Amino acid sequence: MNLCNLSTVRELLDRYGLAPRKGFGQNFLINPDVPARIAGSSALGFDCGWGGADSTAPEGVCALEIGPGIGAMTRELSGLFEKVLAVEIDRGLIPLLSETLEDCDNVTVINEDFMNLSLKDLLRENFGDSPVRICANLPYYITSPILMAVLEAYKPSERPQVESITVLVQNEVADRLCAEAGSNEYGSITAAVNLCGEAKKLFTVPAGCFYPAPKVTSAVVQITLYKNGVRAAFDSLPEDDGELDKLIALAKRLIAAAFAQRRKTLTNALSSVSPKEKTEAALEALGLRTDIRGEKLSAKDFVAIAKYIRGDDNDK
Ligand code: SAM
């Protein structure tokens, strides 16, 4: 059964008395190249070109899919990964998925709202300690909360269990996730992503590849989490794990405060988190202008400022 054939999708939904639900952001992929390419990109990692089914994920690596829909991408993941867990909120799709994934022995589907789950527990219960890659054609209305929930579970001092997140999102969101500091697209989510990993836009997906067709173009972004925790990514971080976790937690608070009032100078925007004089001293020490705005600063800059502020605290 070709799950990306429009007549098949319609026939399947009809047979189960279903129709695409706007409230759940249901836009099903009807171009078979796209789920194959997303799953392939996830299996191969960065710079994978077209990806595809020739190369499977490294041994023991598992996949978590958020929102399998009728199972088109789930089937591709099943062929590339050792084990696949798919979390689907729509109860109506569960019997349909039993049919479309009947021959995929390595796939488990659960009927849950991903936002109500503890990612850490979900991974432990289903995958033990195995590395996991997340893959999803995300419902547009909860793209940011889902990404933030995944990033929140990242513990800076540890090698992450989630190695990468390969997601289909609105093109505009893709540009935001991959933006350079100081550009118009740069925002708090960009800096938050860069605290945990690197984002790269892989390819765009025209609206005609979906049923029903959304109003906008979409794109696939891959976020690769820093392999050995943040220590490998930023300069001279504390050796003590507890200290490192506190430092990154402070960097996160600085980012949230800086972007909550992005038109203000950084020193003013951060005043609830750090006294103005201290922020100014940090900026001076880092060779940055004291009237700079947060939107010009990279995640690396925020970590350096946090380090300065905490170092100052630690001296007292
Ligand atoms: N993966 C399918 C595909 O590519 O054709 C469907 C993608 S569709 C854009 C999004 C899917 O996510 C739908 O199946 C929808 O029911 C599901 N979904 C929406 N919100 C969800 C949530 N909070 N938790 C789990 N699944 C969710």
Coordinates of C-alpha atoms and ligand atoms in Angstrom, one line a residue:
M1 CA 0.0 0.0 0.0
N2 CA 1.4 3.4 -1.0
L3 CA 0.7 5.6 1.9
C4 CA 1.6 8.7 0.0
N5 CA -0.9 8.2 -2.8
L6 CA -3.7 10.7 -2.4
S7 CA -6.5 8.2 -3.4
T8 CA -5.1 5.7 -0.9
V9 CA -4.9 8.3 1.9
R10 CA -8.5 9.3 1.2
E11 CA -9.7 5.7 1.0
L12 CA -8.0 4.8 4.2
L13 CA -9.4 7.8 6.1
D14 CA -12.8 7.2 4.7
R15 CA -12.8 3.6 5.7
Y16 CA -12.0 4.5 9.3
G17 CA -14.6 7.3 9.2
L18 CA -11.9 10.0 9.5
A19 CA -11.0 13.3 7.9
P20 CA -7.8 15.4 8.3
R21 CA -8.3 17.3 11.7
K22 CA -7.2 20.9 11.6
G23 CA -7.1 21.0 15.4
F24 CA -4.4 18.4 15.4
G25 CA -2.5 20.1 12.6
Q26 CA -3.0 17.2 10.3
N27 CA -1.4 17.7 6.9
F28 CA -0.4 14.3 5.6
L29 CA 2.6 13.9 3.3
I30 CA 1.5 12.7 -0.2
N31 CA 4.9 12.8 -1.9
P32 CA 6.8 9.6 -1.1
D33 CA 10.2 11.2 -1.6
V34 CA 9.7 13.5 1.4
P35 CA 9.2 10.9 4.2
A36 CA 12.0 8.8 2.7
R37 CA 14.3 11.8 2.7
I38 CA 13.4 12.9 6.2
A39 CA 13.9 9.4 7.7
G40 CA 17.1 9.0 5.6
S41 CA 18.5 12.3 6.8
S42 CA 17.7 11.3 10.4
A43 CA 19.5 8.0 9.9
L44 CA 22.6 9.5 8.3
G45 CA 23.0 12.7 10.2
F46 CA 24.4 16.0 8.9
D47 CA 25.3 16.5 5.2
C48 CA 23.4 13.5 4.1
G49 CA 22.3 14.9 0.7
W50 CA 19.2 13.0 -0.3
G51 CA 19.5 10.4 2.3
G52 CA 17.4 7.4 1.5
A53 CA 17.0 3.8 2.3
D54 CA 20.5 2.6 1.2
S55 CA 22.1 3.5 4.5
T56 CA 20.5 2.6 7.8
A57 CA 21.1 4.3 11.2
P58 CA 24.1 3.1 13.2
E59 CA 23.5 -0.2 15.1
G60 CA 21.4 0.2 18.2
V61 CA 20.1 3.7 17.4
C62 CA 16.3 4.1 17.8
A63 CA 13.8 6.6 16.5
L64 CA 11.0 8.5 18.2
E65 CA 8.4 9.9 15.9
I66 CA 6.0 12.6 17.1
G67 CA 2.7 12.4 15.2
P68 CA 2.8 9.4 12.8
G69 CA -0.5 10.3 11.1
I70 CA -1.3 7.4 8.8
G71 CA 2.2 6.0 9.1
A72 CA 4.0 7.1 5.9
M73 CA 7.2 8.2 7.6
T74 CA 6.9 5.6 10.3
R75 CA 7.3 2.9 7.7
E76 CA 10.5 4.5 6.4
L77 CA 11.9 4.8 10.0
S78 CA 11.0 1.2 10.6
G79 CA 13.3 0.2 7.8
L80 CA 16.2 2.3 9.0
F81 CA 16.2 2.1 12.8
E82 CA 16.4 -0.8 15.2
K83 CA 13.3 0.3 17.0
V84 CA 10.7 3.0 16.5
L85 CA 8.2 4.5 18.9
A86 CA 5.5 6.7 17.5
V87 CA 3.4 9.0 19.7
E88 CA 0.0 9.9 18.1
I89 CA -2.6 12.2 19.9
D90 CA -5.5 11.3 17.6
R91 CA -7.3 8.2 19.0
G92 CA -9.1 7.7 15.6
L93 CA -5.8 7.0 13.9
I94 CA -4.7 4.2 16.2
P95 CA -6.7 1.4 14.5
L96 CA -5.7 2.7 11.1
L97 CA -2.0 2.7 12.1
S98 CA -2.4 -1.0 13.3
E99 CA -3.4 -1.8 9.7
T100 CA -0.7 0.3 7.9
L101 CA 2.1 -0.7 10.2
E102 CA 1.0 -4.4 10.6
D103 CA 4.2 -5.8 9.1
C104 CA 6.5 -3.4 11.0
D105 CA 7.5 -5.6 13.9
N106 CA 10.0 -3.0 15.4
V107 CA 7.3 -0.2 15.7
T108 CA 5.3 0.6 18.8
V109 CA 2.5 3.2 18.6
I110 CA 1.1 4.9 21.6
N111 CA -1.9 7.1 21.8
E112 CA -0.8 10.1 23.9
D113 CA -0.4 13.9 23.7
F114 CA 3.4 14.3 23.4
M115 CA 3.1 17.5 25.5
N116 CA 1.8 15.6 28.4
L117 CA 4.6 13.1 28.5
S118 CA 7.9 13.2 30.4
L119 CA 10.5 12.8 27.6
K120 CA 13.0 11.3 29.9
D121 CA 10.6 8.6 31.2
L122 CA 9.3 7.9 27.7
L123 CA 12.9 7.3 26.5
R124 CA 13.9 5.2 29.4
E125 CA 10.8 3.0 29.3
N126 CA 11.0 2.4 25.6
F127 CA 14.6 2.5 24.7
G128 CA 16.6 2.0 27.9
D129 CA 20.0 3.7 27.4
S130 CA 20.0 3.4 23.6
P131 CA 20.6 6.6 21.6
V132 CA 17.5 8.1 20.1
R133 CA 16.8 10.3 17.1
I134 CA 13.6 12.3 17.0
C135 CA 11.8 12.7 13.7
A136 CA 8.6 14.5 13.0
N137 CA 6.4 16.3 10.5
L138 CA 5.3 18.6 13.2
P139 CA 1.9 20.2 13.6
Y140 CA 2.6 23.9 13.1
Y141 CA 0.6 25.0 16.1
I142 CA 2.9 23.3 18.6
T143 CA 6.3 23.3 16.8
S144 CA 8.0 25.6 19.3
P145 CA 6.6 24.0 22.5
I146 CA 7.6 20.6 21.2
L147 CA 11.1 21.7 20.4
M148 CA 11.5 23.5 23.7
A149 CA 10.3 20.4 25.6
V150 CA 13.0 18.3 23.8
L151 CA 15.7 20.9 24.5
E152 CA 14.6 21.3 28.1
A153 CA 15.3 17.6 28.7
Y154 CA 18.9 18.2 27.6
K155 CA 21.3 18.0 30.5
P156 CA 24.4 20.1 29.6
S157 CA 26.9 18.0 31.5
E158 CA 25.8 14.7 29.9
R159 CA 26.1 13.0 26.6
P160 CA 22.5 13.4 25.3
Q161 CA 20.3 10.4 24.8
V162 CA 18.6 12.3 22.0
E163 CA 21.3 12.7 19.3
S164 CA 19.3 14.7 16.8
I165 CA 15.9 16.1 15.9
T166 CA 14.9 16.1 12.3
V167 CA 11.7 18.0 11.8
L168 CA 9.5 19.3 9.0
V169 CA 8.3 22.8 10.0
Q170 CA 7.1 26.0 8.4
N171 CA 9.9 27.5 6.2
E172 CA 9.8 30.7 8.2
V173 CA 10.4 28.7 11.4
A174 CA 13.2 26.8 9.8
D175 CA 14.9 30.1 8.9
R176 CA 14.4 31.2 12.5
L177 CA 15.9 28.0 13.9
C178 CA 19.0 28.3 11.7
A179 CA 19.4 32.1 11.8
E180 CA 22.7 34.0 12.5
A181 CA 22.8 36.2 15.6
G182 CA 21.9 39.8 14.6
S183 CA 19.8 38.8 11.6
N184 CA 16.0 39.6 11.4
E185 CA 15.1 35.9 11.8
Y186 CA 17.2 35.4 15.0
G187 CA 15.2 34.9 18.2
S188 CA 15.2 33.3 21.6
I189 CA 14.5 29.8 20.1
T190 CA 17.6 30.2 17.9
A191 CA 19.8 31.0 20.9
A192 CA 18.1 28.2 23.0
V193 CA 18.8 25.7 20.2
N194 CA 22.4 26.8 19.9
L195 CA 22.9 26.2 23.7
C196 CA 22.2 22.5 23.0
G197 CA 23.3 21.9 19.4
E198 CA 23.5 23.1 15.8
A199 CA 20.6 23.5 13.4
K200 CA 20.8 23.1 9.7
K201 CA 18.1 23.5 7.1
L202 CA 18.2 20.5 4.8
F203 CA 15.6 21.1 2.1
T204 CA 12.3 22.9 1.5
V205 CA 9.0 21.1 0.9
P206 CA 6.3 22.7 -1.3
A207 CA 2.7 22.9 -0.1
G208 CA 1.6 20.5 -2.8
C209 CA 3.4 17.6 -1.0
F210 CA 0.7 17.6 1.7
Y211 CA -3.0 16.6 1.9
P212 CA -4.6 19.0 2.7
A213 CA -2.1 21.5 1.3
P214 CA -1.1 24.1 3.9
K215 CA -0.9 27.8 2.9
V216 CA 2.8 28.0 3.3
T217 CA 6.0 26.3 2.2
S218 CA 7.7 24.0 4.7
A219 CA 11.3 23.0 5.3
V220 CA 13.2 20.2 7.0
V221 CA 15.6 21.2 9.8
Q222 CA 18.0 19.0 11.6
I223 CA 19.2 19.9 15.0
T224 CA 22.2 17.9 16.1
L225 CA 22.8 18.0 19.8
Y226 CA 26.3 18.5 21.0
K227 CA 27.7 15.0 21.2
N228 CA 29.7 15.3 24.4
G229 CA 27.5 17.8 26.2
V230 CA 28.2 21.5 25.9
R231 CA 31.8 21.2 27.1
A232 CA 33.0 20.3 23.7
A233 CA 31.1 23.2 22.1
F234 CA 32.0 26.2 24.3
D235 CA 35.4 27.4 25.6
S236 CA 36.7 26.6 29.1
L237 CA 33.5 25.6 31.0
P238 CA 33.6 24.4 34.6
E239 CA 34.7 20.8 35.2
D240 CA 32.3 20.3 38.0
D241 CA 29.0 19.0 36.5
G242 CA 26.8 20.8 39.0
E243 CA 28.5 24.0 38.3
L244 CA 28.1 23.5 34.6
D245 CA 24.4 22.9 34.9
K246 CA 24.0 26.0 36.9
L247 CA 25.9 28.1 34.4
I248 CA 23.8 26.9 31.5
A249 CA 20.6 27.4 33.5
L250 CA 21.7 31.0 34.0
A251 CA 22.6 31.4 30.3
K252 CA 19.0 30.2 29.5
R253 CA 17.5 32.7 31.9
L254 CA 19.6 35.5 30.3
I255 CA 18.4 34.5 26.8
A256 CA 14.8 34.4 28.0
A257 CA 15.1 37.9 29.6
A258 CA 17.0 39.4 26.7
F259 CA 14.4 38.3 24.1
A260 CA 11.4 39.1 26.3
Q261 CA 12.4 42.8 25.8
R262 CA 14.4 42.6 22.6
R263 CA 14.1 46.3 21.8
K264 CA 15.9 47.2 25.0
T265 CA 19.6 47.2 25.5
L266 CA 20.9 44.0 27.1
T267 CA 21.8 45.7 30.3
N268 CA 18.2 47.0 30.7
A269 CA 16.6 43.8 29.5
L270 CA 18.6 41.7 32.0
S271 CA 18.1 43.9 35.0
S272 CA 15.7 41.4 36.7
V273 CA 18.4 38.7 36.4
S274 CA 21.7 40.6 36.8
P275 CA 22.4 44.1 38.1
K276 CA 23.1 46.6 35.3
E277 CA 26.7 47.3 36.4
K278 CA 27.5 43.6 36.4
T279 CA 26.1 43.1 32.9
E280 CA 28.1 46.2 31.7
A281 CA 31.2 44.9 33.3
A282 CA 30.7 41.5 31.6
L283 CA 30.1 43.1 28.2
E284 CA 33.3 45.3 28.6
A285 CA 35.3 42.2 29.6
L286 CA 34.1 40.4 26.5
G287 CA 35.0 43.4 24.3
L288 CA 31.3 44.1 23.4
R289 CA 29.5 47.5 23.3
T290 CA 27.7 48.2 26.6
D291 CA 24.6 49.4 24.7
I292 CA 24.3 46.2 22.6
R293 CA 20.9 44.4 22.3
G294 CA 20.5 40.7 23.1
E295 CA 19.5 40.0 19.5
K296 CA 23.1 40.6 18.4
L297 CA 24.5 38.0 20.8
S298 CA 25.2 34.3 20.0
A299 CA 24.6 31.5 22.4
K300 CA 28.4 31.5 22.9
D301 CA 28.2 35.2 24.0
F302 CA 25.3 34.4 26.4
V303 CA 27.4 31.6 27.9
A304 CA 30.4 33.9 28.3
I305 CA 28.2 36.5 30.0
A306 CA 26.8 33.9 32.3
K307 CA 30.3 32.7 33.1
Y308 CA 31.4 36.2 34.0
I309 CA 28.4 36.8 36.2
R310 CA 28.7 33.5 38.0
G311 CA 32.5 33.9 38.3
D312 CA 31.8 37.3 39.9
D313 CA 29.3 35.6 42.3
N314 CA 31.7 32.8 43.1
D315 CA 34.4 35.2 44.1
K316 CA 32.2 36.7 46.8
Ligands
SAM1 N1 3.7 12.1 10.1 C1 2.5 12.3 9.3 C2 2.9 12.7 7.9 O1 4.0 13.2 7.7 O2 2.1 12.5 7.0 C3 1.5 13.2 9.9 C4 2.0 14.6 10.1 S1 0.7 15.8 10.6 C5 1.5 17.3 10.1 C6 1.0 15.9 12.4 C7 0.6 14.7 13.2 O3 0.9 14.9 14.6 C8 -0.9 14.3 13.1 O4 -1.0 12.9 13.0 C9 -1.4 14.7 14.4 O5 -2.6 14.0 14.8 C10 -0.3 14.5 15.3 N2 -0.2 15.4 16.6 C11 -0.7 16.6 16.7 N3 -0.5 17.1 18.0 C12 0.1 16.1 18.6 C13 0.6 15.9 20.0 N4 0.5 16.9 20.9 N5 1.1 14.7 20.3 C14 1.2 13.7 19.4 N6 0.8 13.8 18.2 C15 0.3 15.0 17.8

